[in-house]
Structure formats: C-alpha cells, structure tokens
PDB file of C-alpha atoms in Angstrom:
ATOM      1  CA  MET X 247     109.787 122.738  30.289  1.00  0.00           C
ATOM      2  CA  TYR X 248     107.519 125.516  31.563  1.00  0.00           C
ATOM      3  CA  CYS X 249     109.537 128.169  29.747  1.00  0.00           C
ATOM      4  CA  ARG X 250     109.076 126.650  26.320  1.00  0.00           C
ATOM      5  CA  ARG X 251     106.883 128.274  23.718  1.00  0.00           C
ATOM      6  CA  HIS X 252     104.035 125.898  24.545  1.00  0.00           C
ATOM      7  CA  ALA X 253     103.011 125.682  28.178  1.00  0.00           C
ATOM      8  CA  ALA X 254     103.510 122.560  30.243  1.00  0.00           C
ATOM      9  CA  TYR X 255     100.512 120.254  30.352  1.00  0.00           C
ATOM     10  CA  ARG X 256      99.686 118.672  33.676  1.00  0.00           C
ATOM     11  CA  SER X 257      99.762 115.089  32.382  1.00  0.00           C
ATOM     12  CA  PRO X 258     103.205 115.251  30.678  1.00  0.00           C
ATOM     13  CA  LEU X 259     104.609 117.135  33.683  1.00  0.00           C
ATOM     14  CA  SER X 260     103.381 114.450  36.087  1.00  0.00           C
ATOM     15  CA  LEU X 261     104.962 111.734  33.925  1.00  0.00           C
ATOM     16  CA  ILE X 262     108.285 113.503  33.475  1.00  0.00           C
ATOM     17  CA  ILE X 263     108.917 114.268  37.145  1.00  0.00           C
ATOM     18  CA  GLY X 264     107.145 111.194  38.529  1.00  0.00           C
ATOM     19  CA  VAL X 265     104.330 112.762  40.534  1.00  0.00           C
ATOM     20  CA  THR X 266     100.561 112.398  40.509  1.00  0.00           C
ATOM     21  CA  TYR X 267      98.326 114.404  38.204  1.00  0.00           C
ATOM     22  CA  LYS X 268      97.014 116.382  41.192  1.00  0.00           C
ATOM     23  CA  THR X 269     100.516 117.237  42.402  1.00  0.00           C
ATOM     24  CA  ALA X 270     101.490 118.482  38.940  1.00  0.00           C
ATOM     25  CA  TRP X 271      98.307 120.570  38.838  1.00  0.00           C
ATOM     26  CA  LEU X 272      99.090 122.152  42.219  1.00  0.00           C
ATOM     27  CA  MET X 273     102.666 122.886  41.158  1.00  0.00           C
ATOM     28  CA  LEU X 274     101.472 124.719  38.057  1.00  0.00           C
ATOM     29  CA  CYS X 275      98.864 126.587  40.118  1.00  0.00           C
ATOM     30  CA  LYS X 276     101.585 127.854  42.433  1.00  0.00           C
ATOM     31  CA  ILE X 277     103.765 128.912  39.519  1.00  0.00           C
ATOM     32  CA  ARG X 278     100.881 130.898  38.044  1.00  0.00           C
ATOM     33  CA  ALA X 279     100.155 132.424  41.454  1.00  0.00           C
ATOM     34  CA  ALA X 280     103.771 133.637  41.524  1.00  0.00           C
ATOM     35  CA  LEU X 281     103.345 135.178  38.073  1.00  0.00           C
ATOM     36  CA  GLY X 282     100.243 137.014  39.256  1.00  0.00           C
ATOM     37  CA  ARG X 283     102.079 138.405  42.280  1.00  0.00           C
ATOM     38  CA  VAL X 284     104.942 139.814  40.251  1.00  0.00           C
ATOM     39  CA  ASP X 285     102.502 141.254  37.709  1.00  0.00           C
ATOM     40  CA  SER X 286     100.788 143.220  40.479  1.00  0.00           C
ATOM     41  CA  THR X 287     104.105 144.898  41.372  1.00  0.00           C
ATOM     42  CA  ARG X 288     104.781 146.186  37.847  1.00  0.00           C
ATOM     43  CA  PRO X 289     102.222 148.861  36.923  1.00  0.00           C
ATOM     44  CA  LEU X 290     102.118 150.252  33.414  1.00  0.00           C
ATOM     45  CA  THR X 291     104.027 153.498  32.925  1.00  0.00           C
ATOM     46  CA  GLY X 292     104.411 156.277  30.375  1.00  0.00           C
ATOM     47  CA  LYS X 293     101.702 156.472  27.736  1.00  0.00           C
ATOM     48  CA  VAL X 294      99.095 153.764  28.357  1.00  0.00           C
ATOM     49  CA  ASN X 295      96.452 152.584  25.891  1.00  0.00           C
ATOM     50  CA  GLY X 296      93.694 150.139  26.746  1.00  0.00           C
ATOM     51  CA  ILE X 297      90.617 148.441  25.283  1.00  0.00           C
ATOM     52  CA  VAL X 298      87.774 146.221  26.436  1.00  0.00           C
ATOM     53  CA  ALA X 299      87.651 142.665  25.086  1.00  0.00           C
ATOM     54  CA  PHE X 300      85.426 139.623  25.604  1.00  0.00           C
ATOM     55  CA  TYR X 301      86.563 136.019  26.041  1.00  0.00           C
ATOM     56  CA  GLY X 302      84.183 133.096  25.634  1.00  0.00           C
ATOM     57  CA  HIS X 303      81.446 131.566  23.496  1.00  0.00           C
ATOM     58  CA  HIS X 304      80.135 133.896  20.771  1.00  0.00           C
ATOM     59  CA  ALA X 305      82.121 136.827  22.090  1.00  0.00           C
ATOM     60  CA  THR X 306      80.164 139.261  19.912  1.00  0.00           C
ATOM     61  CA  ARG X 307      77.062 138.415  21.955  1.00  0.00           C
ATOM     62  CA  GLN X 308      78.121 140.236  25.063  1.00  0.00           C
ATOM     63  CA  TYR X 309      75.138 139.172  27.175  1.00  0.00           C
ATOM     64  CA  ASN X 310      76.025 135.476  26.990  1.00  0.00           C
ATOM     65  CA  LEU X 311      76.563 134.125  30.514  1.00  0.00           C
ATOM     66  CA  ARG X 312      79.787 132.461  29.360  1.00  0.00           C
ATOM     67  CA  VAL X 313      81.383 135.586  27.946  1.00  0.00           C
ATOM     68  CA  TYR X 314      83.883 137.219  30.283  1.00  0.00           C
ATOM     69  CA  PRO X 315      84.921 140.867  29.787  1.00  0.00           C
ATOM     70  CA  LEU X 316      88.411 142.157  30.450  1.00  0.00           C
ATOM     71  CA  PHE X 317      90.747 145.083  29.944  1.00  0.00           C
ATOM     72  CA  ALA X 318      93.762 144.704  27.668  1.00  0.00           C
ATOM     73  CA  ALA X 319      96.223 147.545  28.193  1.00  0.00           C
ATOM     74  CA  ALA X 320      99.861 148.299  27.546  1.00  0.00           C
ATOM     75  CA  SER X 321     102.535 150.924  27.750  1.00  0.00           C
ATOM     76  CA  VAL X 322     103.013 152.117  24.178  1.00  0.00           C
ATOM     77  CA  SER X 323     105.869 153.744  22.322  1.00  0.00           C
ATOM     78  CA  PRO X 324     105.607 157.056  20.424  1.00  0.00           C
ATOM     79  CA  THR X 325     104.923 154.935  17.303  1.00  0.00           C
ATOM     80  CA  GLU X 326     102.056 153.131  19.108  1.00  0.00           C
ATOM     81  CA  GLU X 327     103.945 149.842  19.409  1.00  0.00           C
ATOM     82  CA  VAL X 328     102.749 147.664  22.283  1.00  0.00           C
ATOM     83  CA  GLY X 329     105.202 147.399  25.181  1.00  0.00           C
ATOM     84  CA  GLU X 330     104.535 145.938  28.643  1.00  0.00           C
ATOM     85  CA  LEU X 331     101.146 144.189  28.448  1.00  0.00           C
ATOM     86  CA  LYS X 332      98.416 143.458  30.991  1.00  0.00           C
ATOM     87  CA  MET X 333      95.060 141.706  30.634  1.00  0.00           C
ATOM     88  CA  LYS X 334      92.708 141.891  33.610  1.00  0.00           C
ATOM     89  CA  LEU X 335      89.120 140.794  34.134  1.00  0.00           C
ATOM     90  CA  TRP X 336      86.763 143.570  35.139  1.00  0.00           C
ATOM     91  CA  GLU X 337      86.614 143.814  38.919  1.00  0.00           C
ATOM     92  CA  SER X 338      82.836 143.289  38.860  1.00  0.00           C
ATOM     93  CA  VAL X 339      83.377 139.986  37.007  1.00  0.00           C
ATOM     94  CA  CYS X 340      85.710 138.769  39.742  1.00  0.00           C
ATOM     95  CA  THR X 341      83.056 139.436  42.406  1.00  0.00           C
ATOM     96  CA  GLU X 342      79.886 138.601  40.462  1.00  0.00           C
ATOM     97  CA  HIS X 343      80.691 135.451  38.464  1.00  0.00           C
ATOM     98  CA  THR X 344      78.433 133.406  40.732  1.00  0.00           C
ATOM     99  CA  GLY X 345      74.742 132.933  39.932  1.00  0.00           C
ATOM    100  CA  THR X 346      73.981 136.658  40.045  1.00  0.00           C
ATOM    101  CA  TYR X 347      76.504 137.652  37.387  1.00  0.00           C
ATOM    102  CA  ARG X 348      75.152 139.159  34.162  1.00  0.00           C
ATOM    103  CA  PRO X 349      77.535 140.226  31.408  1.00  0.00           C
ATOM    104  CA  ARG X 350      77.459 143.878  30.356  1.00  0.00           C
ATOM    105  CA  LYS X 351      78.532 145.816  27.296  1.00  0.00           C
ATOM    106  CA  LEU X 352      80.337 148.527  29.240  1.00  0.00           C
ATOM    107  CA  PRO X 353      82.593 148.348  32.290  1.00  0.00           C
ATOM    108  CA  LEU X 354      81.330 150.057  35.411  1.00  0.00           C
ATOM    109  CA  HIS X 355      83.115 153.223  36.486  1.00  0.00           C
ATOM    110  CA  SER X 356      84.346 151.220  39.466  1.00  0.00           C
ATOM    111  CA  ASP X 357      85.895 148.692  37.037  1.00  0.00           C
ATOM    112  CA  CYS X 358      87.849 151.441  35.273  1.00  0.00           C
ATOM    113  CA  GLU X 359      88.889 153.080  38.530  1.00  0.00           C
ATOM    114  CA  HIS X 360      90.035 149.776  39.994  1.00  0.00           C
ATOM    115  CA  PHE X 361      92.063 148.886  36.902  1.00  0.00           C
ATOM    116  CA  THR X 362      93.686 152.322  36.769  1.00  0.00           C
ATOM    117  CA  LYS X 363      94.503 152.319  40.478  1.00  0.00           C
ATOM    118  CA  GLN X 364      95.838 148.764  40.605  1.00  0.00           C
ATOM    119  CA  HIS X 365      97.628 148.413  37.287  1.00  0.00           C
ATOM    120  CA  ILE X 366      98.678 151.867  36.010  1.00  0.00           C
ATOM    121  CA  ASP X 367     101.390 153.917  37.678  1.00  0.00           C
ATOM    122  CA  LYS X 368     100.409 157.306  39.081  1.00  0.00           C
ATOM    123  CA  THR X 369     103.175 158.876  37.009  1.00  0.00           C
ATOM    124  CA  ALA X 370     101.697 157.661  33.690  1.00  0.00           C
ATOM    125  CA  SER X 371     101.848 160.558  31.245  1.00  0.00           C
ATOM    126  CA  ASP X 372      98.717 159.729  29.257  1.00  0.00           C
ATOM    127  CA  ILE X 373      95.957 157.149  29.790  1.00  0.00           C
ATOM    128  CA  SER X 374      93.448 156.242  27.082  1.00  0.00           C
ATOM    129  CA  ILE X 375      91.047 153.302  27.522  1.00  0.00           C
ATOM    130  CA  ILE X 376      88.411 152.525  24.876  1.00  0.00           C
ATOM    131  CA  ARG X 377      85.353 151.402  26.849  1.00  0.00           C
ATOM    132  CA  GLN X 378      83.109 150.527  23.872  1.00  0.00           C
ATOM    133  CA  LYS X 379      83.851 147.298  22.007  1.00  0.00           C
ATOM    134  CA  TYR X 380      82.445 148.613  18.717  1.00  0.00           C
ATOM    135  CA  ARG X 381      85.183 151.278  18.691  1.00  0.00           C
ATOM    136  CA  VAL X 382      87.959 148.675  18.798  1.00  0.00           C
ATOM    137  CA  ARG X 383      89.283 147.949  15.309  1.00  0.00           C
ATOM    138  CA  CYS X 384      90.342 144.464  14.255  1.00  0.00           C
ATOM    139  CA  ASN X 385      93.860 145.740  13.507  1.00  0.00           C
ATOM    140  CA  ASN X 386      94.246 147.446  16.879  1.00  0.00           C
ATOM    141  CA  PRO X 387      97.561 146.154  18.319  1.00  0.00           C
ATOM    142  CA  LEU X 388      95.945 145.466  21.695  1.00  0.00           C
ATOM    143  CA  TYR X 389      93.085 143.559  20.088  1.00  0.00           C
ATOM    144  CA  LEU X 390      95.582 141.474  18.117  1.00  0.00           C
ATOM    145  CA  ALA X 391      97.485 140.745  21.342  1.00  0.00           C
ATOM    146  CA  PHE X 392      94.229 139.663  22.992  1.00  0.00           C
ATOM    147  CA  LYS X 393      93.377 137.331  20.082  1.00  0.00           C
ATOM    148  CA  GLN X 394      96.847 135.797  20.325  1.00  0.00           C
ATOM    149  CA  ALA X 395      96.272 135.183  24.029  1.00  0.00           C
ATOM    150  CA  TRP X 396      92.860 133.665  23.236  1.00  0.00           C
ATOM    151  CA  SER X 397      94.352 131.319  20.648  1.00  0.00           C
ATOM    152  CA  TRP X 398      97.202 130.341  22.981  1.00  0.00           C
ATOM    153  CA  MET X 399      94.854 129.493  25.870  1.00  0.00           C
ATOM    154  CA  ASN X 400      92.474 127.489  23.735  1.00  0.00           C
ATOM    155  CA  ASP X 401      95.025 125.735  21.528  1.00  0.00           C
ATOM    156  CA  THR X 402      97.144 124.782  24.542  1.00  0.00           C
ATOM    157  CA  PHE X 403      94.552 124.148  27.247  1.00  0.00           C
ATOM    158  CA  HIS X 404      91.369 123.706  25.174  1.00  0.00           C
ATOM    159  CA  GLY X 405      89.600 126.545  26.963  1.00  0.00           C
ATOM    160  CA  ILE X 406      89.709 128.141  30.396  1.00  0.00           C
ATOM    161  CA  GLY X 407      86.891 128.504  32.946  1.00  0.00           C
ATOM    162  CA  ILE X 408      86.224 131.751  34.771  1.00  0.00           C
ATOM    163  CA  LYS X 409      87.814 130.607  38.056  1.00  0.00           C
ATOM    164  CA  TYR X 410      91.295 130.315  36.555  1.00  0.00           C
ATOM    165  CA  LEU X 411      91.016 132.638  33.555  1.00  0.00           C
ATOM    166  CA  GLN X 412      92.890 135.496  35.226  1.00  0.00           C
ATOM    167  CA  THR X 413      95.855 133.306  36.127  1.00  0.00           C
ATOM    168  CA  TYR X 414      96.223 132.143  32.530  1.00  0.00           C
ATOM    169  CA  LEU X 415      95.958 135.718  31.263  1.00  0.00           C
ATOM    170  CA  ASP X 416      98.756 136.632  33.676  1.00  0.00           C
ATOM    171  CA  GLU X 417     100.846 133.734  32.382  1.00  0.00           C
ATOM    172  CA  TYR X 418     100.426 134.825  28.779  1.00  0.00           C
ATOM    173  CA  CYS X 419     101.392 138.407  29.637  1.00  0.00           C
ATOM    174  CA  PHE X 420     104.428 137.135  31.570  1.00  0.00           C
ATOM    175  CA  ARG X 421     105.605 135.229  28.496  1.00  0.00           C
ATOM    176  CA  TYR X 422     104.874 138.179  26.208  1.00  0.00           C
ATOM    177  CA  ASN X 423     106.638 140.730  28.405  1.00  0.00           C
ATOM    178  CA  LEU X 424     109.706 138.517  28.811  1.00  0.00           C
ATOM    179  CA  SER X 425     109.999 138.330  25.033  1.00  0.00           C
ATOM    180  CA  LEU X 426     110.210 142.136  24.949  1.00  0.00           C
ATOM    181  CA  ARG X 427     112.948 142.308  27.580  1.00  0.00           C
ATOM    182  CA  HIS X 428     115.054 139.556  25.959  1.00  0.00           C
ATOM    183  CA  THR X 429     115.778 138.068  29.384  1.00  0.00           C
ATOM    184  CA  SER X 430     116.064 134.430  30.386  1.00  0.00           C
ATOM    185  CA  PRO X 431     112.625 132.948  31.184  1.00  0.00           C
ATOM    186  CA  TRP X 432     114.270 130.309  33.360  1.00  0.00           C
ATOM    187  CA  GLU X 433     116.089 132.837  35.574  1.00  0.00           C
ATOM    188  CA  GLN X 434     112.973 134.967  35.999  1.00  0.00           C
ATOM    189  CA  LEU X 435     110.760 131.986  36.783  1.00  0.00           C
ATOM    190  CA  LEU X 436     113.275 130.541  39.249  1.00  0.00           C
ATOM    191  CA  GLN X 437     113.443 133.825  41.156  1.00  0.00           C
ATOM    192  CA  LEU X 438     109.657 134.013  41.365  1.00  0.00           C
ATOM    193  CA  CYS X 439     109.219 130.441  42.541  1.00  0.00           C
ATOM    194  CA  MET X 440     111.927 130.779  45.210  1.00  0.00           C
ATOM    195  CA  ALA X 441     110.189 133.787  46.768  1.00  0.00           C
ATOM    196  CA  VAL X 442     108.253 133.374  50.023  1.00  0.00           C
ATOM    197  CA  VAL X 443     104.583 132.532  49.386  1.00  0.00           C
ATOM    198  CA  SER X 444     101.757 133.387  51.772  1.00  0.00           C
ATOM    199  CA  PRO X 445      99.855 130.220  52.840  1.00  0.00           C
ATOM    200  CA  ALA X 446      96.599 132.035  52.073  1.00  0.00           C
ATOM    201  CA  LEU X 447      97.444 131.957  48.364  1.00  0.00           C
ATOM    202  CA  ASN X 448      97.473 128.171  48.323  1.00  0.00           C
ATOM    203  CA  ARG X 449      93.742 128.037  49.001  1.00  0.00           C
ATOM    204  CA  SER X 450      93.097 129.338  45.478  1.00  0.00           C
ATOM    205  CA  CYS X 451      94.912 126.354  43.926  1.00  0.00           C
ATOM    206  CA  THR X 452      92.099 123.822  44.071  1.00  0.00           C
ATOM    207  CA  PRO X 453      90.382 121.911  41.247  1.00  0.00           C
ATOM    208  CA  SER X 454      87.385 123.624  39.688  1.00  0.00           C
ATOM    209  CA  ASN X 455      84.123 122.415  38.202  1.00  0.00           C
ATOM    210  CA  ASP X 456      83.697 125.630  36.224  1.00  0.00           C
ATOM    211  CA  PRO X 457      82.741 125.289  32.546  1.00  0.00           C
ATOM    212  CA  VAL X 458      85.470 125.193  29.947  1.00  0.00           C
ATOM    213  CA  LEU X 459      85.329 127.541  26.990  1.00  0.00           C
ATOM    214  CA  PRO X 460      86.517 126.059  23.677  1.00  0.00           C
ATOM    215  CA  TYR X 461      88.033 128.289  21.059  1.00  0.00           C
ATOM    216  CA  ALA X 462      85.289 129.803  18.913  1.00  0.00           C
ATOM    217  CA  PRO X 463      86.713 132.797  17.013  1.00  0.00           C
ATOM    218  CA  THR X 464      84.174 135.317  15.835  1.00  0.00           C
ATOM    219  CA  ALA X 465      84.318 138.377  13.677  1.00  0.00           C
ATOM    220  CA  ALA X 466      84.720 141.605  15.592  1.00  0.00           C
TER     221      ALA X 466
END
C-alpha cells in the first residue's frame, strides 16, 4: 500500500490492518525515518546542480513566517537531465523554526556549507547551486521537480507543517529516485524497515501541533 503512487493515509491504513489511528501514524513515522536514514548515506555524485526554493503560503513573499526555504539539488547528466534528487531544508531553518525564526531571501554560508558537506560527495566533479530565487527559471528541471513535490504533499496530505516537512521531502525523493533506478519499491522499503533502528529516533515520531500549509501555488 505504501509503495503505490499515492501515499498511504493514516486513517485507511489503520482500518486495513486493524490498528488505532495513533499506531498507524507511528508506523508511518518510522517508515519515513528509515527513508531519511538511507538518504543520508547516498550523497550526490558527479556533476551536481542545485537551487533554492520556498515552500508555504505565498511563497513569493519570502519573509512570511510560514514560508520554509530549502535546497533542491540533483546529480545531472551531460544533457542536464535530473538524476538522483535531494530536497533539504536550510540548516538554519531546522534550528531556528521556533519563535526566533525569521525567513530570509538568501541561505547563510553555513547553510550552503552544511548542505555540501552532508549531501554532496567529496568526489563530485562540479557543484553549482543557485542561491538567489530570482535567478531560478520556471522551466528549470529542479524547480519543476520541487513543484511536483509541493503538489504531491499538498494533494495527498493537505499540507505539511515545519516539524515533519523534511521527512515528507525525503519520502518524495525516495519515490522519485526509485523510479529512476527501475527497482522494486517493495523490496527497497522492506530492507529499510528491517534494519536496526536507534531508540533515539523514535522520539521524533510524536504528534505535532505545528500549522499546516495548504497548497497555494504562486507564480515564480
């Protein structure tokens, strides 16, 4: 069910397997935690292109408190076709999304350094990240991939709050990257879920009161 084109909702999952809503929610949290772990072990290689993008209400108004900035990057072919894809919130967003957080137009140098260090292989032949949103064209393949992820999250889940946004971005990229490799989603997911999980990771799988962001597409 999870490997279908449309993600598993918590309510149908709880009905199908005969568990409570909360149990279904925790199961899906753990699956997404597994996806995030495997994503962290697969850095981008070769030629890597990246852009900044903004998810949330009125995404063109980048100072809105409910607009969350992220990097969208991928290994690209010589013909600029998008390969392995990653979408990661800026590191400063992950640490500042409490009451002191203020959205910014540009990522900090520490954001770029953290993304490069954590998600791009040291052997990458060429790295190009567009840091200014106004330089990102609407037909940019990475921007189109980001808009597809946006539509998928909002059409399927009716919006994602900041606390869980990264896990849903990781899930989308997992689905996207599997489609490129033409491998069985079920086999991959089974291997991930059978791996040993640190108990510390379970603490992140708790219900959230964070605001939900409905889909509100805007012109770039």
